Coordinates of C-alpha atoms and ligand atoms in Angstrom, one line a residue:
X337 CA -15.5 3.2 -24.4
X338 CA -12.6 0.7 -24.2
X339 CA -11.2 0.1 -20.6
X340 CA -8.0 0.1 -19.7
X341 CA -7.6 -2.5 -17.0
X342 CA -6.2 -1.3 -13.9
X343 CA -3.7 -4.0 -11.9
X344 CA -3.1 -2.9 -8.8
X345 CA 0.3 -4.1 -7.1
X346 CA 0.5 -2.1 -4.2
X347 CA 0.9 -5.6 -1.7
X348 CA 3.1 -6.9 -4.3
X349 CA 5.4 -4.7 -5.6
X350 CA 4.9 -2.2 -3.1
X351 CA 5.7 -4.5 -0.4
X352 CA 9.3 -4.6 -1.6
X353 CA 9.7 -1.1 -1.2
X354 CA 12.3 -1.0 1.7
X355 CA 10.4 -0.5 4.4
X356 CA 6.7 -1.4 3.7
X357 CA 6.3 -4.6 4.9
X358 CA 2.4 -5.1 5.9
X359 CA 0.7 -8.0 8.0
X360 CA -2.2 -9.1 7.3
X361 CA -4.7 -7.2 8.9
X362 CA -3.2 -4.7 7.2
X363 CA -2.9 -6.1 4.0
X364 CA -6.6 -6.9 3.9
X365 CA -7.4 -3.4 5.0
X366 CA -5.7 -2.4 2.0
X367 CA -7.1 -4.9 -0.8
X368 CA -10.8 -4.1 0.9
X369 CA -10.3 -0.3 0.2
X370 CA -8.8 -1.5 -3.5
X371 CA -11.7 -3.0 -4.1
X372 CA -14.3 0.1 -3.1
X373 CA -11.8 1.8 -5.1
X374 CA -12.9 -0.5 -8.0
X375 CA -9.2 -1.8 -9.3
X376 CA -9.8 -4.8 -11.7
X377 CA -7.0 -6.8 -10.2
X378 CA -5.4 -6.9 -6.7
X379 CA -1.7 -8.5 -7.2
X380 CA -2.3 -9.6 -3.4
X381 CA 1.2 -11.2 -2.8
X382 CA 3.9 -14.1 -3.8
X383 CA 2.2 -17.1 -2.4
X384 CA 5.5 -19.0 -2.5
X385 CA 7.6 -16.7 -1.0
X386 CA 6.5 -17.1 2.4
X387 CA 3.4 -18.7 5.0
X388 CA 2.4 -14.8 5.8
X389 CA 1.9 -14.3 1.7
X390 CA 0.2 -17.3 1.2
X391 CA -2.1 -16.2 4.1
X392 CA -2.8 -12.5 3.0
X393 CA -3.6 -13.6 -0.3
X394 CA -5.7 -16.9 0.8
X395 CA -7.8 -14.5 3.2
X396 CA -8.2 -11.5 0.6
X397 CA -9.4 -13.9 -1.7
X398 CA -11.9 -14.8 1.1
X399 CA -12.8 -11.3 1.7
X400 CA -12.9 -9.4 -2.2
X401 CA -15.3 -10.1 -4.1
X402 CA -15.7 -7.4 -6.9
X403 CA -11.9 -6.7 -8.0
X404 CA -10.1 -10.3 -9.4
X405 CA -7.3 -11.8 -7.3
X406 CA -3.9 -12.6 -7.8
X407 CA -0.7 -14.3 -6.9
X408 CA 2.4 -13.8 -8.1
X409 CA 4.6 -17.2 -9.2
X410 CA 7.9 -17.8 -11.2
X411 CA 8.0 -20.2 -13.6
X412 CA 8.1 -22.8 -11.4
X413 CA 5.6 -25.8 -10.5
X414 CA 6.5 -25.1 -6.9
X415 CA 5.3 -21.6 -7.0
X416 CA 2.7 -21.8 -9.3
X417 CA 0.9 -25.0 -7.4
X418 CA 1.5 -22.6 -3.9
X419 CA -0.4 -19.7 -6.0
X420 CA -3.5 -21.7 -7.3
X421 CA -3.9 -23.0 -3.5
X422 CA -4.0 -19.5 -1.6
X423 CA -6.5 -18.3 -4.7
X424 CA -8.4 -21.2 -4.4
X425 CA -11.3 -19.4 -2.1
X426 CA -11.4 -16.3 -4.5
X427 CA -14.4 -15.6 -6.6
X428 CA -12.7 -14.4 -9.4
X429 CA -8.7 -15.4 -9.7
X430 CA -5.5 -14.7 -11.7
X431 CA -2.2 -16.4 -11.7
X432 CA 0.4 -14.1 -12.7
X433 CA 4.1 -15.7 -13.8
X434 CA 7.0 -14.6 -15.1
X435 CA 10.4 -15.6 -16.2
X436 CA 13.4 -13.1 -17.6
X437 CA 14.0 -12.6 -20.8
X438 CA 16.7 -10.1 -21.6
X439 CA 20.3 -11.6 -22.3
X440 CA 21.7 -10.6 -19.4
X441 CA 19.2 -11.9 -17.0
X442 CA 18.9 -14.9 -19.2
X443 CA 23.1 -15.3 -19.1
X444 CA 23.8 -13.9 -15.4
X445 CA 20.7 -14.5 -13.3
X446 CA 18.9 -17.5 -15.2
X447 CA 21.7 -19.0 -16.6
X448 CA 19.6 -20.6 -19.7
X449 CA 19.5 -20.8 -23.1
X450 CA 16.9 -18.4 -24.9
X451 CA 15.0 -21.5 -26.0
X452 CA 14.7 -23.3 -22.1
X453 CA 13.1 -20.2 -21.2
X454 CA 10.9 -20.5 -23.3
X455 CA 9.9 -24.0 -22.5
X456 CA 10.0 -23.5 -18.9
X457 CA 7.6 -20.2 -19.7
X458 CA 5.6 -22.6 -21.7
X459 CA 5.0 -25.2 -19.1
X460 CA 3.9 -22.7 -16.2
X461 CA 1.2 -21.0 -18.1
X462 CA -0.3 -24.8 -19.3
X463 CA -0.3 -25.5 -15.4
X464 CA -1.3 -22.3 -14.4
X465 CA -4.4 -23.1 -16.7
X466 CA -4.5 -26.1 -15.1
X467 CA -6.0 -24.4 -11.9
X468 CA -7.4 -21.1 -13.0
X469 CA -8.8 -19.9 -16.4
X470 CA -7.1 -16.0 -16.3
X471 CA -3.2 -16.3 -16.6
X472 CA -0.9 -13.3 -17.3
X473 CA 3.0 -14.2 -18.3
X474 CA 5.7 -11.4 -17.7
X475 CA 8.6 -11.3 -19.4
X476 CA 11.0 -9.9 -16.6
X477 CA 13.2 -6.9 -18.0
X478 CA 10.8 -7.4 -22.1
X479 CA 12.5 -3.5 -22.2
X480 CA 15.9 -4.6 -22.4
X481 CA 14.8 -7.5 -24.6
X482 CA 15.5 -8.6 -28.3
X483 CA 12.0 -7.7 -29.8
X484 CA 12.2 -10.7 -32.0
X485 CA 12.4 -13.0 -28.9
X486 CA 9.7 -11.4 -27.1
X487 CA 7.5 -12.4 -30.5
X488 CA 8.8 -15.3 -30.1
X489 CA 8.0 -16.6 -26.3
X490 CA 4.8 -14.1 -26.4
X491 CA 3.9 -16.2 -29.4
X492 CA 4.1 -19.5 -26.9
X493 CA 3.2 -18.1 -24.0
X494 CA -0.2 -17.2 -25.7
X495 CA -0.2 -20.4 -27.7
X496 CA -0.5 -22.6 -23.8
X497 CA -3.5 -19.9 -23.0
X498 CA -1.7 -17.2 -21.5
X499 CA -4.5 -14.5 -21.5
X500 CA -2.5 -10.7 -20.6
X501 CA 1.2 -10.1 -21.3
X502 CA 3.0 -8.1 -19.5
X503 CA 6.5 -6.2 -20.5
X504 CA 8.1 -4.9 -17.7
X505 CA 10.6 -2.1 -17.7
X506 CA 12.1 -3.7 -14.5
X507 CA 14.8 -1.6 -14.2
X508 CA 13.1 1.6 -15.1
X509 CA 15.5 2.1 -18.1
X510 CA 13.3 3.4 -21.4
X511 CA 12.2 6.5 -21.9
X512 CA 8.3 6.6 -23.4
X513 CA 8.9 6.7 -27.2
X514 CA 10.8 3.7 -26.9
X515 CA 8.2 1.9 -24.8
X516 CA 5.4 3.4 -26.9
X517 CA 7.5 1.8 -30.1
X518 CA 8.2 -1.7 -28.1
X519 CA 4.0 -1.9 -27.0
X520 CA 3.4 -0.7 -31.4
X521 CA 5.1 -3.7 -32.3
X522 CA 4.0 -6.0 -29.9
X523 CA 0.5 -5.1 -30.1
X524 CA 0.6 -5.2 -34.4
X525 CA 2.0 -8.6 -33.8
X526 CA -0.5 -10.1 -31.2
X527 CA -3.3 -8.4 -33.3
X528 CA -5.7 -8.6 -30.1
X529 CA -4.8 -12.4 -29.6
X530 CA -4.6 -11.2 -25.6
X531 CA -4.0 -7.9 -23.8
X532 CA -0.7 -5.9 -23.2
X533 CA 0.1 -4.9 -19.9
X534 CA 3.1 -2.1 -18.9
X535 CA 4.6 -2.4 -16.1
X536 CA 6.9 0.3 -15.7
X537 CA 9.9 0.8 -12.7
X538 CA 10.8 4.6 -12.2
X539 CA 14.3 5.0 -11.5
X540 CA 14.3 7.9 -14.2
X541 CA 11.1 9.6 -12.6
X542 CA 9.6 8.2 -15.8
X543 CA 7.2 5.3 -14.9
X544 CA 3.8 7.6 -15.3
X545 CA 5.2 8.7 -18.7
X546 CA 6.2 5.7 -19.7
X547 CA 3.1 3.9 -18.7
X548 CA 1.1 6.3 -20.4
X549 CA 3.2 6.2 -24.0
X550 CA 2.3 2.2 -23.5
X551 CA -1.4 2.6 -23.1
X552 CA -1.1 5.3 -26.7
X553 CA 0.2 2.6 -28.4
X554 CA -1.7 -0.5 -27.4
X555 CA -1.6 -1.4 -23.7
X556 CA -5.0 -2.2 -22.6
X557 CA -3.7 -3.4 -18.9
X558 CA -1.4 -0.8 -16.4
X559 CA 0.5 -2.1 -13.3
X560 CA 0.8 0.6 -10.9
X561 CA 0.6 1.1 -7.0
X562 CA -0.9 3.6 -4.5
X563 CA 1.3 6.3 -4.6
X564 CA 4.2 4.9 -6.8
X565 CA 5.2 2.7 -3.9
X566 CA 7.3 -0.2 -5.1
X567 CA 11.0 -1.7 -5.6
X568 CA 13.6 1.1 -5.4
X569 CA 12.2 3.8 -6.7
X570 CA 8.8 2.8 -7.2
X571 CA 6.0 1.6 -9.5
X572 CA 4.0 3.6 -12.0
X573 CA 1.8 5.4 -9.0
X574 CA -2.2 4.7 -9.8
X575 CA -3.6 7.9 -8.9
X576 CA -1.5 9.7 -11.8
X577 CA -2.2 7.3 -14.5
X578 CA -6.0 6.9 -13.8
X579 CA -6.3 11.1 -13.4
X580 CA -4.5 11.9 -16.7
X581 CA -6.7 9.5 -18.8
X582 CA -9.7 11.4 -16.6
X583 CA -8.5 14.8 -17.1
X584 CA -7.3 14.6 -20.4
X585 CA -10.3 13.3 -22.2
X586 CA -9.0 15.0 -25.5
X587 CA -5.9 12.6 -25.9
X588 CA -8.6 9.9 -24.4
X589 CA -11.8 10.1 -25.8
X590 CA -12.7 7.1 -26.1
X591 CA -10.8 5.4 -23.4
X592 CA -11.9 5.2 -19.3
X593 CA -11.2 3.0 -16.2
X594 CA -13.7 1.9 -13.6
X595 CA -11.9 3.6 -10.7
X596 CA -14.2 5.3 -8.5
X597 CA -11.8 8.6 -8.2
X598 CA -13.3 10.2 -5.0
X599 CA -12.0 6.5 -3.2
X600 CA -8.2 7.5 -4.3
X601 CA -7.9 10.2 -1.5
X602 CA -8.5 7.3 1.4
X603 CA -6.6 4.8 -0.8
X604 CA -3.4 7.0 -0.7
X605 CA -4.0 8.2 3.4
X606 CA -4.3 4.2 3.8
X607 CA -1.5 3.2 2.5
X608 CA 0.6 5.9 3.8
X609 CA -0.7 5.1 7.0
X610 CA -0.2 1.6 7.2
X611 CA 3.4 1.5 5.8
X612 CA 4.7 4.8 7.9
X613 CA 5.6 6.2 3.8
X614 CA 4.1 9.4 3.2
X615 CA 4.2 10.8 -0.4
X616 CA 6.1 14.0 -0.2
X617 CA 4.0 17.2 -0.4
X618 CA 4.3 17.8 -3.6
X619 CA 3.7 14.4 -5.0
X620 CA 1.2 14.9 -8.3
X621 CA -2.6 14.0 -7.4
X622 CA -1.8 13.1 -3.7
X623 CA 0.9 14.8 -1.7
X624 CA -0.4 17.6 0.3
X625 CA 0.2 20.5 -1.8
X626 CA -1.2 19.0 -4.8
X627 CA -4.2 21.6 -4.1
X628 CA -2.5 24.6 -2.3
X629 CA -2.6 27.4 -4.0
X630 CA 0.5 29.9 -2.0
X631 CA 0.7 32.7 -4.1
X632 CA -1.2 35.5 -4.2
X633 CA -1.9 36.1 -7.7
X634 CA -2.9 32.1 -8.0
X635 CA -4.9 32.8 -4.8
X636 CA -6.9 36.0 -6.7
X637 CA -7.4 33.8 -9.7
X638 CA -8.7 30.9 -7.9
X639 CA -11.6 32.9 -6.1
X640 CA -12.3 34.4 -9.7
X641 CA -12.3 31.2 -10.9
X642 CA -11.0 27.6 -9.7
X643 CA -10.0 26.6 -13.5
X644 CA -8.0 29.7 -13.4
X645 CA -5.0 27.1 -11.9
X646 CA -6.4 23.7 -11.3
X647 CA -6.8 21.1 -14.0
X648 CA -8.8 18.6 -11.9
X649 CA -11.2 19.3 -8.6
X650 CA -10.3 18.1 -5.7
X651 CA -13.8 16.5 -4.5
X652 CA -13.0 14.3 -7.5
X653 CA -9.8 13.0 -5.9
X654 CA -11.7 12.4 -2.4
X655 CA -10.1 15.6 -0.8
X656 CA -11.9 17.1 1.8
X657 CA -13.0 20.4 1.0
X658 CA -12.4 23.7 3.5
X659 CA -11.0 23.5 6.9
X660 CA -12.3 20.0 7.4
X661 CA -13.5 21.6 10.9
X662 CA -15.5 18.5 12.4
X663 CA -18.5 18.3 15.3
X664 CA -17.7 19.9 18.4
X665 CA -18.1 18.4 21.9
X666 CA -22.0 18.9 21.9
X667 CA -22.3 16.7 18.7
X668 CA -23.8 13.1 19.5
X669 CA -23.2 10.1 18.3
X670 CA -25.5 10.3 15.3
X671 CA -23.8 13.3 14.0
X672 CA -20.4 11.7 14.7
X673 CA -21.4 7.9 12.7
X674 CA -22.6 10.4 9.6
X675 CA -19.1 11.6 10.1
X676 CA -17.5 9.0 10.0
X677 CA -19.3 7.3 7.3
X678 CA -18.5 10.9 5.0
X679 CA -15.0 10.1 5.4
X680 CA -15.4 6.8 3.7
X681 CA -14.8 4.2 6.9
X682 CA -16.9 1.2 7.5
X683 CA -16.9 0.3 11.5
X684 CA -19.2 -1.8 13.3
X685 CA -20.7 -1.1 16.8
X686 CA -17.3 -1.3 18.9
X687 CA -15.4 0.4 17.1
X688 CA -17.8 3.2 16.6
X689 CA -18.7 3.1 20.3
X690 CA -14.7 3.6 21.2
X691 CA -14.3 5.9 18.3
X692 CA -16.6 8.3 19.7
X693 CA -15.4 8.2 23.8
X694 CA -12.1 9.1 22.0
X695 CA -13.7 12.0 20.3
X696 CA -15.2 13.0 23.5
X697 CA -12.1 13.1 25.1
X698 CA -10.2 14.6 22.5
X699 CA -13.1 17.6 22.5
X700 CA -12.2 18.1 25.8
X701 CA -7.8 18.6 25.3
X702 CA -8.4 20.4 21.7
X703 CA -10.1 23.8 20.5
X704 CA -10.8 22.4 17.2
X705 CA -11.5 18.5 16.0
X706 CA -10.4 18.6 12.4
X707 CA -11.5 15.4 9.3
X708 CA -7.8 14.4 10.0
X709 CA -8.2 14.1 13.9
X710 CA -10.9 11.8 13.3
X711 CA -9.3 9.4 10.7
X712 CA -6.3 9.6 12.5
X713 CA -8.5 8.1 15.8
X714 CA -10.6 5.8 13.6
X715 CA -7.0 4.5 12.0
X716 CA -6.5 3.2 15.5
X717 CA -9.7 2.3 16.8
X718 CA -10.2 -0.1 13.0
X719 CA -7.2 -2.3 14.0
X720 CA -7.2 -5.4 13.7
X721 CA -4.2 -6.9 15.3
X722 CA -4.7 -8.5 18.7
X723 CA -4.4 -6.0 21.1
X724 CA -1.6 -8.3 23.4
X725 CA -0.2 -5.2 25.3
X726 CA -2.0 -2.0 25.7
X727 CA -0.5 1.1 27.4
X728 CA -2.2 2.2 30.3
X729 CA -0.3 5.4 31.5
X730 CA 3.3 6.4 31.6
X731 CA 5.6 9.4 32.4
X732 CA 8.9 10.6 31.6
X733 CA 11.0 13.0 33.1
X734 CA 14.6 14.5 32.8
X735 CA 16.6 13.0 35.3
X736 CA 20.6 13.6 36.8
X737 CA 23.4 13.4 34.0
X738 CA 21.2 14.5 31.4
X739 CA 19.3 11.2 31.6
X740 CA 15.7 10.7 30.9
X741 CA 13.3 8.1 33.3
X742 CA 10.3 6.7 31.8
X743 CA 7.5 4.9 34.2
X744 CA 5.0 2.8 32.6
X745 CA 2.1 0.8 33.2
X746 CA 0.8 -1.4 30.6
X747 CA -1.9 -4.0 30.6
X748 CA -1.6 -7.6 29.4
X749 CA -4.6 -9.4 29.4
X750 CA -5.9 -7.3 32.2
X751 CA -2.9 -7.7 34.2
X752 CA -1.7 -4.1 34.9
X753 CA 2.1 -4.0 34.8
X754 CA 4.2 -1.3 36.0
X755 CA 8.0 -0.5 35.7
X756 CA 10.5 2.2 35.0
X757 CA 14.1 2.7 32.7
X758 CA 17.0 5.0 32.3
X759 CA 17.9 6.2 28.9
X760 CA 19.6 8.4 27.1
X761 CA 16.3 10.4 25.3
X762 CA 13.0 10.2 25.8
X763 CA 12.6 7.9 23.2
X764 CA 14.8 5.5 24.5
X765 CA 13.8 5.4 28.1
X766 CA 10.3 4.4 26.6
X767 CA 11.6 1.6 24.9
X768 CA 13.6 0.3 27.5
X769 CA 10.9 0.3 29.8
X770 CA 8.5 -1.5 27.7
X771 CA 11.3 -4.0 27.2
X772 CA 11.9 -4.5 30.4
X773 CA 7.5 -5.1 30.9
X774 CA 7.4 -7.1 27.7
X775 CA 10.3 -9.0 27.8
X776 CA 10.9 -8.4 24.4
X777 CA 14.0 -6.2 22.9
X778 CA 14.1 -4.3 19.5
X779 CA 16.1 -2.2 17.5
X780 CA 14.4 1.3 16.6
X781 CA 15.0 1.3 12.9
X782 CA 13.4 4.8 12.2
X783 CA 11.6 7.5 13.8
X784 CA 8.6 9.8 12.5
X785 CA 6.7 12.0 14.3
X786 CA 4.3 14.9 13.1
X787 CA 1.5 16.7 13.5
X788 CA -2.0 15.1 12.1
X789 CA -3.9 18.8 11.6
X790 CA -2.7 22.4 12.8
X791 CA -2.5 23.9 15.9
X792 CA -0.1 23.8 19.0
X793 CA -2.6 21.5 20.3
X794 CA -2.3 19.1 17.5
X795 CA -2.6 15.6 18.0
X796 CA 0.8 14.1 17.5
X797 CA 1.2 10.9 14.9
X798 CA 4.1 9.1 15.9
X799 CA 5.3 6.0 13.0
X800 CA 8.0 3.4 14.3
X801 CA 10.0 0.9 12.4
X802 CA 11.2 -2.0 15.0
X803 CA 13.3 -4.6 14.1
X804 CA 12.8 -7.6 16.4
X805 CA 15.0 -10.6 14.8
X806 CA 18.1 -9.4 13.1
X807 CA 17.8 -9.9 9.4
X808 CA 14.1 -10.3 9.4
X809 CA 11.9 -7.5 7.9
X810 CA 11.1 -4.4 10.4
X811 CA 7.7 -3.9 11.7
X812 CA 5.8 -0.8 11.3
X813 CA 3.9 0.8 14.6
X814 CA 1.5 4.2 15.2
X815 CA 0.2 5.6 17.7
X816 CA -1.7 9.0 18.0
X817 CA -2.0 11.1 20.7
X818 CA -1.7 14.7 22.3
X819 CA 1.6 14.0 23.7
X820 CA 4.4 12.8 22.0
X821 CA 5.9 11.0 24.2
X822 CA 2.2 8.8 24.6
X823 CA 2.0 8.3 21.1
X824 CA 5.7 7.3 21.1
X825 CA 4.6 4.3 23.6
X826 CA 1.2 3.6 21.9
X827 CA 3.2 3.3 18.2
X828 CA 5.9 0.4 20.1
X829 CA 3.5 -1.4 21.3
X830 CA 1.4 -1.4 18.0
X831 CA 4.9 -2.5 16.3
X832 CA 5.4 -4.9 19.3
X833 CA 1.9 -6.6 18.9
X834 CA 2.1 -6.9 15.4
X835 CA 5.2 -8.9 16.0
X836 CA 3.5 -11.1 17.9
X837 CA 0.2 -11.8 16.0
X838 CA 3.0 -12.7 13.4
X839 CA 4.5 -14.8 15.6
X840 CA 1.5 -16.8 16.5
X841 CA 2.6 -15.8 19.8
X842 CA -0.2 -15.6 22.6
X843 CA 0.1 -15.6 26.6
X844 CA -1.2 -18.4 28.4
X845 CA -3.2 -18.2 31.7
X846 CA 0.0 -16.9 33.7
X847 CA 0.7 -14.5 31.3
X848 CA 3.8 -16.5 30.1
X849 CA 4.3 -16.1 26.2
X850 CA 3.7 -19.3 24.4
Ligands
KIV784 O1 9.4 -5.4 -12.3 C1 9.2 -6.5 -12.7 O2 9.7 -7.1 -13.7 C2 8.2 -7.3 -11.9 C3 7.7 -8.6 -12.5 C4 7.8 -9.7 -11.6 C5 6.3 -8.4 -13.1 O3 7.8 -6.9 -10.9
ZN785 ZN1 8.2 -4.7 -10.7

């Protein structure tokens, strides 16, 4: 069997999807769950670009063990220094650089001659190699670039112990035959000096086809993300690459990855969670119609037999299977850790201990506890982020002029708080009220709520983007609850902490931020 490598940029790449920004509790959630997933690499950030990168990739190399981490770096000693220093605690380490190589890149962006690029691609990989023995060199926009050239600096790049190339259809531009042509040549020229990578952008819808016409012809190495999150319109998403080389073992035979399947299921729910951007139902291998089966003659053939309409089985994806119907409020807490552990989570006593009261509780407002409820609980209940401010009950009412009033009472280091606002919705009376408690103010950059199972009784999942410094990136926030307008307050002050673990921020004895 040969393996095809898979490079997982989810906290990379993905993090530039508008939007996705990720601390680092989060981030490390993520790259832990990569790893049970069983991704080669973990591109775990751009140490250089800022101290909260070179953090999240110094403490995931801290924390994973089985997948290789990595840092991306521009050609530059600056970056590439800043990368080997945030890798230097991992057991198994990549620096990954990269410099542009098409003309207009080289002309516009760079503005170099074809031959400095080369030099200055040159000189990164010999001091990448400096610090770690596995270096991969991109050649930013290789689609839109002169095949003779890439020979040329792939030739170099190789030459000063660049291990994996990687071509990059940045823009998301080629169609597969033309990327299955570029990887032909490539590979007939590097006659397995190193490994090919694809890296493909889909602004034509086209990265998962494209990807795949790159491994036909040569690629031994794909750069993807959990569900096709990434810059604009995404990366190549994992699940679908790693579930047609599965599924389609005639095309593959003799090809495989070591990704654990049944992990990609949590992976996706993760990720969607953490960065409040859900694939949309019908999103191939994970969106939540992938496996429904609406009409009734697919319906009749599916009880006569599942291959009647479904290529792959669910279980293998990590789907639960039937209603996901959970314990009931007579289950104990054995019954409820077995759960739990079914569902793929790892929590220690605590968290298992609060997981459960919340269970309780949640047996007692709802007829039936679905798989969902539970992740949904154990989503909150597994965070890490310093809980600074924690709601402790509020109420909102419809007031004169068509106003709304919102009293709260939160706790800051078991201080109880209480106050009240005027706004113009619920939402913003909530907000305002906080603020006024907190001390903080924000701008609500977007607005999710929806139901985590079915029912009228359905817990309600409510995701917040806050901006609290103009110009800086927004902060994501959840909360879960059975009313709306709770789980509107809990996902604030998730955002609001976050912010402030960030920050660095912590109160003093007086309860004065410092
Ligand atoms: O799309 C791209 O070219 C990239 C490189 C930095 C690998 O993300
Ligand atoms: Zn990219």
């Amino acid at each position: 069997m040969e393996i095809i490598k898979i490079f997982d940029t989810t906290l990379r790449d993905g993090e530039q999807s508008p939007g996705a920004s990720m601390n680092i509790e989060e981030k490390i959630k993520i790259a832990l769950q990569l790893e049970r997933l069983g991704v080669d690499i973990i591109e775990a950030g751009f140490a250089a670009s800022s101290p909260g990168d070179f953090e999240a990739i110094s403490q995931i190399a801290q924390r994973v063990t089985k997948s290789s981490i990595c840092s991306l770096a521009r050609a530059v000693p600056r970056d590439i220094e800043a990368a080997a220093k945030a890798l230097a605690p991992a057991v198994l380490k990549r620096i990954h650089t990269f410099i542009a190589t098409s003309p207009i890149h080289m002309e516009f962006k760079l503005k170099m001659k074809p031959q400095e690029v080369i030099s200055r691609a040159v000189e990164a990989v010999k001091l990448a190699r400096s610090f770690v023995d596995d270096v991969e060199f991109s050649c930013e926009d290789a689609c839109r670039s002169d095949i003779s050239f890439l020979k040329e600096i792939i030739d170099a790049v190789m030459e000063a112990g660049a291990s994996t190339l990687n071509l990059p259809d940045t823009v998301g531009y080629r169609l597969p035959h033309e990327i299955g042509n570029m990887i032909a040549t490539l590979s007939q020229h590097i006659n397995n000096r190193a490994i090919l990578s694809v890296h493909c952008h889909n602004d034509l819808g086209l990265a998962t086809a494209n990807s795949v016409f790159g491994i036909l012809n040569g690629a031994r190495q794909v750069e993807c993300t959990i569900n096709g999150l990434g810059e604009r319109a995404g990366n190549t998403a994992l699940e679908e690459v790693v579930m047609i080389l599965k599924t389609r073992k005639d095309i593959f035979p003799h090809m495989d990855t070591r990704i654990k399947t049944q992990e990609i299921y949590m992976a996706s729910k993760l990720v969607a969670d953490i960065t409040g951007i859900c694939p949309q139902p019908n999103k191939a291998i994970v969106g939540k119609n992938a496996f429904a089966h609406e009409s009734g003659i697919h319906q009749d053939g599916m009880l006569k037999h599942p291959e009647t309409y479904e290529i792959m089985n669910p279980n293998d994806i990590g789907i639960p299977q039937g209603n996901g119907l959970v314990l009931g409020k007579h289950s104990g807490r054995a019954a409820f850790k077995d759960k739990i552990i079914s569902l793929g989570f790892n929590v220690n006593d605590d968290e298992l201990q609060n997981a459960f009261e919340r269970f309780k509780e949640l047996c007692d407002s709802k007829k039936e506890v679905f798989d969902d409820d539970i992740r949904a609980i154990l989503g909150e209940e597994t965070t890490h982020i310093p809980q600074i401010f924690a709601l402790h009950s509020l109420q909102v009412q419809t007031c004169y002029g068509g106003h709304y009033c919102c009293a709260i009472s939160i706790f800051k280091d078991d201080v109880k708080y209480s106050d009240s606002a005027l706004g113009n919705g619920a939402v913003d009376s909530i907000f305002k009220a906080i603020d006024r408690i907190s001390g903080f103010a924000s701008v609500l950059k977007d607005y999710k709520v929806e139901a985590v199972s079915s029912g009228k009784d359905a817990l309600a999942k409510v995701v917040v983007r806050v901006e609290f410094e103009e110009g800086k990136p927004a902060l994501v926030g959840h909360g879960v609850d059975n009313d709306t307008m709770t789980s509107t307050a809990k996902a604030y002050l998730s955002a609001l902490n976050s912010y402030l673990s960030m920050k660095g921020l912590i109160a003093d004895k007086s309860g004065t931020m410092i």
